[in-house]
Structures are given as structure tokens and as C-alpha cells.
Coordinates of C-alpha atoms and ligand atoms in Angstrom, one line a residue:
X1 CA -12.4 -30.4 -3.4
X2 CA -14.0 -27.3 -1.0
X3 CA -11.3 -24.9 -0.1
X4 CA -12.8 -22.3 2.6
X5 CA -11.4 -19.1 3.0
X6 CA -12.1 -17.4 6.6
X7 CA -10.7 -14.0 6.2
X8 CA -11.5 -13.5 9.9
X9 CA -11.2 -16.7 11.9
X10 CA -11.4 -16.7 15.6
X11 CA -11.0 -18.8 18.9
X12 CA -14.6 -19.7 19.9
X13 CA -15.1 -19.8 23.4
X14 CA -18.4 -20.6 25.1
X15 CA -18.7 -20.3 28.9
X16 CA -22.1 -21.4 30.5
X17 CA -23.7 -20.3 33.5
X18 CA -26.8 -21.8 35.1
X19 CA -27.9 -18.2 36.4
X20 CA -28.5 -14.9 34.5
X21 CA -26.1 -12.4 34.0
X22 CA -25.9 -9.6 36.4
X23 CA -23.7 -6.5 36.1
X24 CA -21.1 -6.1 38.9
X25 CA -21.2 -9.7 39.8
X26 CA -18.4 -12.2 39.7
X27 CA -19.8 -15.1 37.6
X28 CA -18.0 -18.7 37.9
X29 CA -18.0 -21.7 36.1
X30 CA -16.6 -24.7 35.6
X31 CA -17.8 -24.9 31.8
X32 CA -16.1 -23.5 29.0
X33 CA -15.0 -24.7 25.7
X34 CA -12.3 -23.3 23.2
X35 CA -13.1 -24.5 19.2
X36 CA -11.3 -22.9 16.2
X37 CA -14.0 -21.3 14.7
X38 CA -15.2 -18.8 12.0
X39 CA -18.0 -19.3 9.2
X40 CA -15.5 -21.1 6.8
X41 CA -13.5 -22.9 9.1
X42 CA -16.8 -24.4 10.9
X43 CA -18.2 -25.3 7.1
X44 CA -14.5 -27.1 6.7
X45 CA -15.0 -28.7 9.8
X46 CA -18.7 -30.1 9.0
X47 CA -18.7 -30.6 5.4
X48 CA -15.3 -33.1 6.2
X49 CA -17.6 -34.8 9.1
X50 CA -19.6 -35.3 5.9
X51 CA -17.3 -37.0 3.9
X52 CA -16.6 -34.2 1.7
X53 CA -12.7 -33.4 1.2
X54 CA -12.0 -29.7 2.1
X55 CA -9.2 -27.3 3.0
X56 CA -9.3 -24.2 5.5
X57 CA -7.7 -21.5 4.6
X58 CA -7.7 -17.3 5.6
X59 CA -5.4 -15.2 7.6
X60 CA -4.3 -16.3 10.9
X61 CA -1.7 -14.6 13.5
X62 CA -0.5 -14.8 17.1
X63 CA -1.4 -17.2 19.8
X64 CA -4.5 -17.7 18.9
X65 CA -4.1 -18.2 15.4
X66 CA -1.5 -21.4 16.7
X67 CA -4.5 -22.4 18.6
X68 CA -6.6 -22.5 15.4
X69 CA -4.0 -24.0 13.3
X70 CA -3.2 -26.9 15.8
X71 CA -7.1 -27.3 16.8
X72 CA -8.0 -28.2 13.0
X73 CA -4.6 -30.4 12.8
X74 CA -5.9 -32.4 15.5
X75 CA -9.0 -32.9 14.0
X76 CA -7.7 -34.1 10.8
X77 CA -9.3 -31.0 8.5
X78 CA -6.2 -30.2 6.4
X79 CA -4.9 -26.2 6.3
X80 CA -3.7 -23.8 3.9
X81 CA -3.1 -20.6 6.3
X82 CA -1.4 -17.3 5.3
X83 CA 0.4 -16.1 8.5
X84 CA -0.2 -12.5 9.3
X85 CA 1.8 -10.0 11.6
X86 CA -1.3 -9.0 13.6
X87 CA -3.2 -11.7 16.1
X88 CA -6.1 -13.9 15.5
X89 CA -9.2 -12.8 17.3
X90 CA -11.1 -14.5 20.5
X91 CA -15.1 -14.7 20.4
X92 CA -17.0 -15.5 23.1
X93 CA -20.5 -17.1 23.6
X94 CA -21.8 -16.6 27.1
X95 CA -24.9 -19.1 27.6
X96 CA -26.8 -17.9 30.7
X97 CA -30.2 -18.5 32.2
X98 CA -31.5 -15.4 30.6
X99 CA -30.3 -16.1 27.1
X100 CA -27.5 -16.9 24.3
X101 CA -24.8 -13.4 24.3
X102 CA -22.2 -13.8 21.3
X103 CA -19.4 -11.2 21.8
X104 CA -17.2 -10.9 18.4
X105 CA -13.9 -8.6 18.2
X106 CA -13.8 -7.4 15.0
X107 CA -10.3 -8.7 14.4
X108 CA -7.1 -8.0 13.4
X109 CA -5.4 -5.8 10.6
X110 CA -4.3 -7.4 7.3
X111 CA -2.0 -5.8 4.3
X112 CA -2.4 -5.6 0.7
X113 CA 0.3 -8.4 0.6
X114 CA -1.8 -10.7 3.1
X115 CA -4.6 -10.6 0.5
X116 CA -2.2 -11.4 -2.8
X117 CA -0.7 -14.4 -0.6
X118 CA -4.7 -15.5 0.1
X119 CA -5.2 -15.2 -3.9
X120 CA -1.9 -17.4 -4.6
X121 CA -2.9 -19.9 -1.8
X122 CA -6.3 -20.4 -3.2
X123 CA -5.1 -21.1 -6.9
X124 CA -2.5 -23.4 -5.5
X125 CA -5.5 -25.6 -4.0
X126 CA -7.6 -26.0 -7.1
X127 CA -10.5 -26.4 -5.6
X128 CA -13.7 -27.1 -7.5
X129 CA -15.9 -24.6 -4.9
X130 CA -14.2 -21.9 -3.1
X131 CA -16.8 -20.5 0.1
X132 CA -15.8 -17.6 1.6
X133 CA -17.5 -17.1 4.9
X134 CA -17.7 -14.6 7.5
X135 CA -16.4 -11.0 7.9
X136 CA -14.0 -9.4 7.2
X137 CA -10.9 -8.2 9.1
X138 CA -9.9 -4.7 9.0
X139 CA -7.9 -3.6 6.1
X140 CA -9.6 -6.3 3.7
X141 CA -11.9 -4.4 1.0
X142 CA -14.8 -6.6 -0.2
X143 CA -13.3 -6.5 -3.9
X144 CA -10.6 -8.8 -2.4
X145 CA -13.9 -11.4 -2.1
X146 CA -14.8 -10.6 -6.0
X147 CA -11.3 -11.3 -6.8
X148 CA -10.8 -14.3 -4.9
X149 CA -13.8 -15.3 -6.8
X150 CA -12.6 -14.6 -10.2
X151 CA -9.1 -16.1 -9.5
X152 CA -10.2 -19.2 -10.7
X153 CA -12.0 -21.8 -12.5
X154 CA -13.9 -22.6 -9.7
X155 CA -17.8 -21.8 -8.3
X156 CA -17.7 -19.5 -5.3
X157 CA -20.0 -19.7 -2.2
X158 CA -20.3 -16.6 0.1
X159 CA -21.8 -16.4 3.6
X160 CA -21.3 -12.6 4.3
X161 CA -23.2 -9.9 6.1
X162 CA -26.2 -8.4 3.6
X163 CA -24.8 -5.2 3.1
X164 CA -21.8 -7.5 1.9
X165 CA -24.0 -9.4 -0.5
X166 CA -25.8 -6.1 -1.7
X167 CA -22.2 -5.0 -2.6
X168 CA -20.3 -7.8 -4.2
X169 CA -19.9 -7.7 -8.0
X170 CA -19.1 -11.1 -9.2
X171 CA -20.9 -14.2 -10.0
X172 CA -21.5 -16.5 -7.4
X173 CA -22.9 -20.1 -7.0
X174 CA -24.6 -19.3 -3.7
X175 CA -25.3 -17.4 -0.8
X176 CA -26.6 -18.2 2.7
X177 CA -28.2 -15.2 4.1
X178 CA -30.5 -15.2 7.3
X179 CA -33.1 -13.2 8.1
X180 CA -31.9 -10.2 8.9
X181 CA -29.1 -10.3 6.1
X182 CA -31.8 -10.6 3.6
X183 CA -33.0 -7.5 4.7
X184 CA -30.0 -5.7 4.9
X185 CA -28.7 -6.9 1.4
X186 CA -32.4 -5.7 -0.2
X187 CA -33.6 -3.1 1.9
X188 CA -36.8 -4.9 2.4
X189 CA -38.8 -5.7 5.5
X190 CA -38.5 -9.2 6.1
X191 CA -40.7 -10.9 9.1
X192 CA -42.8 -13.4 7.4
X193 CA -41.7 -16.6 5.2
X194 CA -43.0 -14.8 2.3
X195 CA -41.1 -11.7 2.8
X196 CA -38.1 -14.0 3.1
X197 CA -38.8 -16.2 -0.1
X198 CA -39.4 -12.6 -1.7
X199 CA -36.3 -10.9 -0.8
X200 CA -34.2 -14.5 -1.4
X201 CA -35.6 -14.3 -4.9
X202 CA -34.6 -10.4 -5.8
X203 CA -31.0 -11.4 -4.3
X204 CA -30.8 -14.4 -6.5
X205 CA -32.0 -13.0 -9.8
X206 CA -28.9 -10.1 -9.1
X207 CA -26.2 -12.4 -9.1
X208 CA -26.3 -15.8 -7.5
X209 CA -27.3 -19.3 -8.7
X210 CA -28.9 -20.4 -5.5
X211 CA -29.9 -18.4 -2.5
X212 CA -30.1 -20.7 0.8
X213 CA -31.8 -18.6 3.5
X214 CA -31.4 -19.9 6.9
X215 CA -34.6 -18.9 8.8
X216 CA -33.6 -20.3 12.6
X217 CA -36.9 -21.9 14.0
X218 CA -38.9 -21.8 10.6
X219 CA -36.1 -23.6 8.8
X220 CA -34.9 -22.8 5.3
X221 CA -35.7 -21.4 2.1
X222 CA -34.0 -22.5 -1.3
X223 CA -34.4 -20.5 -4.4
X224 CA -33.1 -21.9 -7.5
X225 CA -33.6 -20.9 -11.0
X226 CA -36.2 -22.9 -11.3
X227 CA -38.2 -23.3 -8.3
X228 CA -38.7 -22.2 -4.5
X229 CA -38.2 -25.1 -1.9
X230 CA -38.8 -24.6 1.8
X231 CA -38.1 -27.1 4.9
X232 CA -39.1 -26.8 8.5
X233 CA -36.3 -26.9 11.2
X234 CA -36.7 -30.2 13.2
X235 CA -37.9 -30.0 16.8
X236 CA -34.7 -30.9 18.6
X237 CA -33.0 -29.4 22.2
X238 CA -31.2 -26.9 21.3
X239 CA -27.6 -25.9 23.6
X240 CA -27.0 -22.9 21.4
X241 CA -27.4 -21.8 18.0
X242 CA -23.8 -20.7 17.2
X243 CA -23.1 -22.2 13.6
X244 CA -26.5 -23.2 12.7
X245 CA -26.4 -21.2 9.7
X246 CA -22.9 -22.8 8.8
X247 CA -24.2 -26.0 9.4
X248 CA -27.0 -25.6 7.0
X249 CA -24.5 -24.2 4.2
X250 CA -22.2 -27.4 5.1
X251 CA -24.8 -29.9 4.4
X252 CA -26.4 -28.3 1.5
X253 CA -22.7 -28.2 -0.4
X254 CA -21.7 -31.6 0.9
X255 CA -24.9 -33.2 -0.5
X256 CA -24.3 -31.4 -3.9
X257 CA -20.8 -32.7 -3.9
X258 CA -21.8 -35.9 -3.2
X259 CA -24.3 -35.4 -6.5
X260 CA -27.6 -35.2 -4.4
X261 CA -30.6 -33.2 -6.0
X262 CA -31.5 -29.5 -4.7
X263 CA -34.0 -31.0 -2.9
X264 CA -31.9 -33.6 -0.6
X265 CA -29.1 -30.7 -0.4
X266 CA -32.0 -28.7 1.5
X267 CA -32.7 -31.8 3.7
X268 CA -29.3 -32.2 4.6
X269 CA -28.5 -28.8 5.4
X270 CA -31.3 -28.8 7.8
X271 CA -30.1 -32.4 9.4
X272 CA -26.8 -31.1 9.7
X273 CA -27.9 -27.9 11.6
X274 CA -30.1 -29.8 13.8
X275 CA -27.0 -31.7 15.1
X276 CA -24.9 -28.7 15.4
X277 CA -27.5 -26.9 17.7
X278 CA -27.2 -29.7 19.9
X279 CA -23.7 -29.4 21.0
X280 CA -22.0 -26.3 22.9
X281 CA -20.3 -23.3 20.6
X282 CA -18.7 -24.8 17.0
X283 CA -18.0 -28.4 18.4
X284 CA -18.2 -30.9 15.4
X285 CA -21.0 -33.2 16.7
X286 CA -21.8 -36.6 15.3
X287 CA -22.6 -36.6 11.5
X288 CA -21.3 -39.7 10.2
X289 CA -25.2 -40.8 9.7
X290 CA -26.6 -37.7 8.3
X291 CA -25.6 -38.8 4.8
X292 CA -27.8 -42.3 5.3
X293 CA -30.2 -40.8 7.9
X294 CA -33.7 -41.8 8.0
X295 CA -34.9 -39.1 9.5
X296 CA -37.9 -36.9 8.1
X297 CA -37.7 -33.7 6.8
X298 CA -40.3 -32.4 4.7
X299 CA -39.1 -30.4 1.8
X300 CA -41.6 -28.8 -0.1
X301 CA -42.0 -27.1 -3.6
X302 CA -43.4 -23.6 -2.6
X303 CA -43.8 -22.9 -6.1
X304 CA -42.3 -23.4 -9.6
X305 CA -40.3 -20.1 -11.1
Ligands
F1X401 O1 -17.9 -12.0 13.3 P1 -18.5 -12.9 12.3 O2 -16.7 -13.4 11.1 O3 -19.5 -12.4 11.1 O4 -18.7 -14.2 12.6 C1 -17.6 -14.9 13.3 C2 -18.5 -16.3 14.2 O5 -19.4 -15.4 15.3 O6 -19.4 -16.8 13.5 C3 -19.0 -18.3 13.4 C4 -20.6 -19.0 13.6 O7 -21.4 -18.8 12.7 C5 -18.3 -18.6 14.9 O8 -17.5 -19.8 14.8 C6 -17.5 -17.1 15.3 O9 -17.0 -17.0 16.7

């Protein structure tokens, strides 16, 4: 079972305009979607749709917290959140003619006893894999992530900003940086795929068993102890890219839970992301056939290590 921890969940509000945004203009539309979001919550939703048992945890408070909990219940995703006094945030994605704008609030304040409760909740769930995903709310120190990683007999995946990845201290199963997070975590310039591979290798050799780097339109790279694999992105119609990184990680984790190989896990990540970018916001697309999908993804061995 995968327990996902989202320290800073959000209601994801995705709103679409058929015109460019202009300052001083009131833009109006009927096209708005609200979903339960935050990186760990998205992974719980996507892996559940990929037939893997998952529970979503983290901190929730206020009306938006209630919305997130209710939406997960309605979608049949089990949850076990710690209630906090402050309010869960609302993050907005504006899809306009001139591009995709992502507006994230920093989120609530939490206190030390909230973290203690979260660690207890993780222990009570006894997962085999724990995933900590997304930013930290104010008042939660990075050491709390190491504490969660060390609090039980599970493997821990992290999907966090590059600065966080560089400072983590425990040993981790997998991290999923994007291009800018790789650069931030290693202090390297990451422009080409070769740069990304070099940075991912450096990061892996620090403390991660796998580094799964999501490279947007260039697909993804997986660095393991023995080899470096790469896979291109699929050529699909993109509604928005929100949740694409969470989807790559979800496909990867779900495949490993199903006993698949590293190469098939990378392929599943690419397939899942190709579906998620085709729906607005962090809605769960149709994923049932991804496990058996015949769609070709050319996973290549870049080299052995
Ligand atoms: O502010 P964070 O925690 O870094 O990211 C939060 C977030 O942007 O990430 C998800 C997509 O990956 C969204 O569901 C959510 O709004």
C-alpha cells in the first residue's frame, strides 16, 4: 500500500478563457473546474486509478480542507488527514489564449503537534511505500520529512523542490525532479538531456535509489544503480501540464507495486502523464487500460553504469 503525504494540499481551481489575459479587464467564462490537489493527493488519485491500494494523508483545515476530503471520499480514494486550525489553500491555474498561468498560495501555518500527529498517522497506516509530495506549509521544517522517512519500515519517495532535495538527510527510494529542480538540487546548468542525466546521476549517488527526472516535452529519464533509461514523451493534445510530473511518478510507482521492471515502470509513467495532460487541471483521466496498453513507448538504455 502507498501512503501519500501532502503537507500542503490545495483545492485546484482551473479556469479557462478563449482570449489572452489583459490587465484591467474583467475576463468572464463558464469554464471552471475544482479538484482536490497537491502533489501527494494527485499521486493517490492516479495510482488508485492504476489499481494500486493508496491512502492520502497530510494536513487539512477550513472549508477548502473539507472540500478536499469530501472530493476524495466521492472519488473512492481513502484518506487519513490530520486536522489543523488554519485553512487549506486554493491554487489557481488560468488557461488563456496566451499561455498557462499557475498561481499557488503558500498555504497554512502548522504547529509541531500537527507534525507529531502526522508521523503517528503514517505509522498507523503501515504502508510499504510512503510518498511525500509538494511544498511544505509554513511552520513545517524539512527535518520533518526526514523524520517521516525514518519513522517506519517503509521505502520513501519524495517529490519536492530542488532546494529541499539538496538538503534532505535520510536515504530515499526515489525522487522525481523536473529540469529546474535538478539544476537547483545540484547547482548545475541543466539545459540539454545530457545535462539532466549528469545532474540526475549526481543526485542519485547522494542518497536516492532511483532518480526519475521528468523533462516535459523531452519525456523522462530514470537513473538506477545499474543503468540510465530514457523515454520520449508521447505526441498528444495537451489541455494543460498541471499534474504531469505527479502522473509520471504515479505510473512509475504503480508499475513497481505491480511487480513490473524498471523499464516498464518508466513506460507506465510516460503513458500516465500522456493521459493526465489531456484533461483540465488535476482531474483523473481514464487510466484503466494503461496497465495493458499497447501504445508504443520506446524506452532506451542510454548506458549501463
Ligand atoms: O505548491 P506546491 O505544493 O509545490 O504544488 C502544488 C500544486 O501546484 O502541485 C500540483 C501539481 O503538481 C497541484 O495539484 C497543486 O496545486
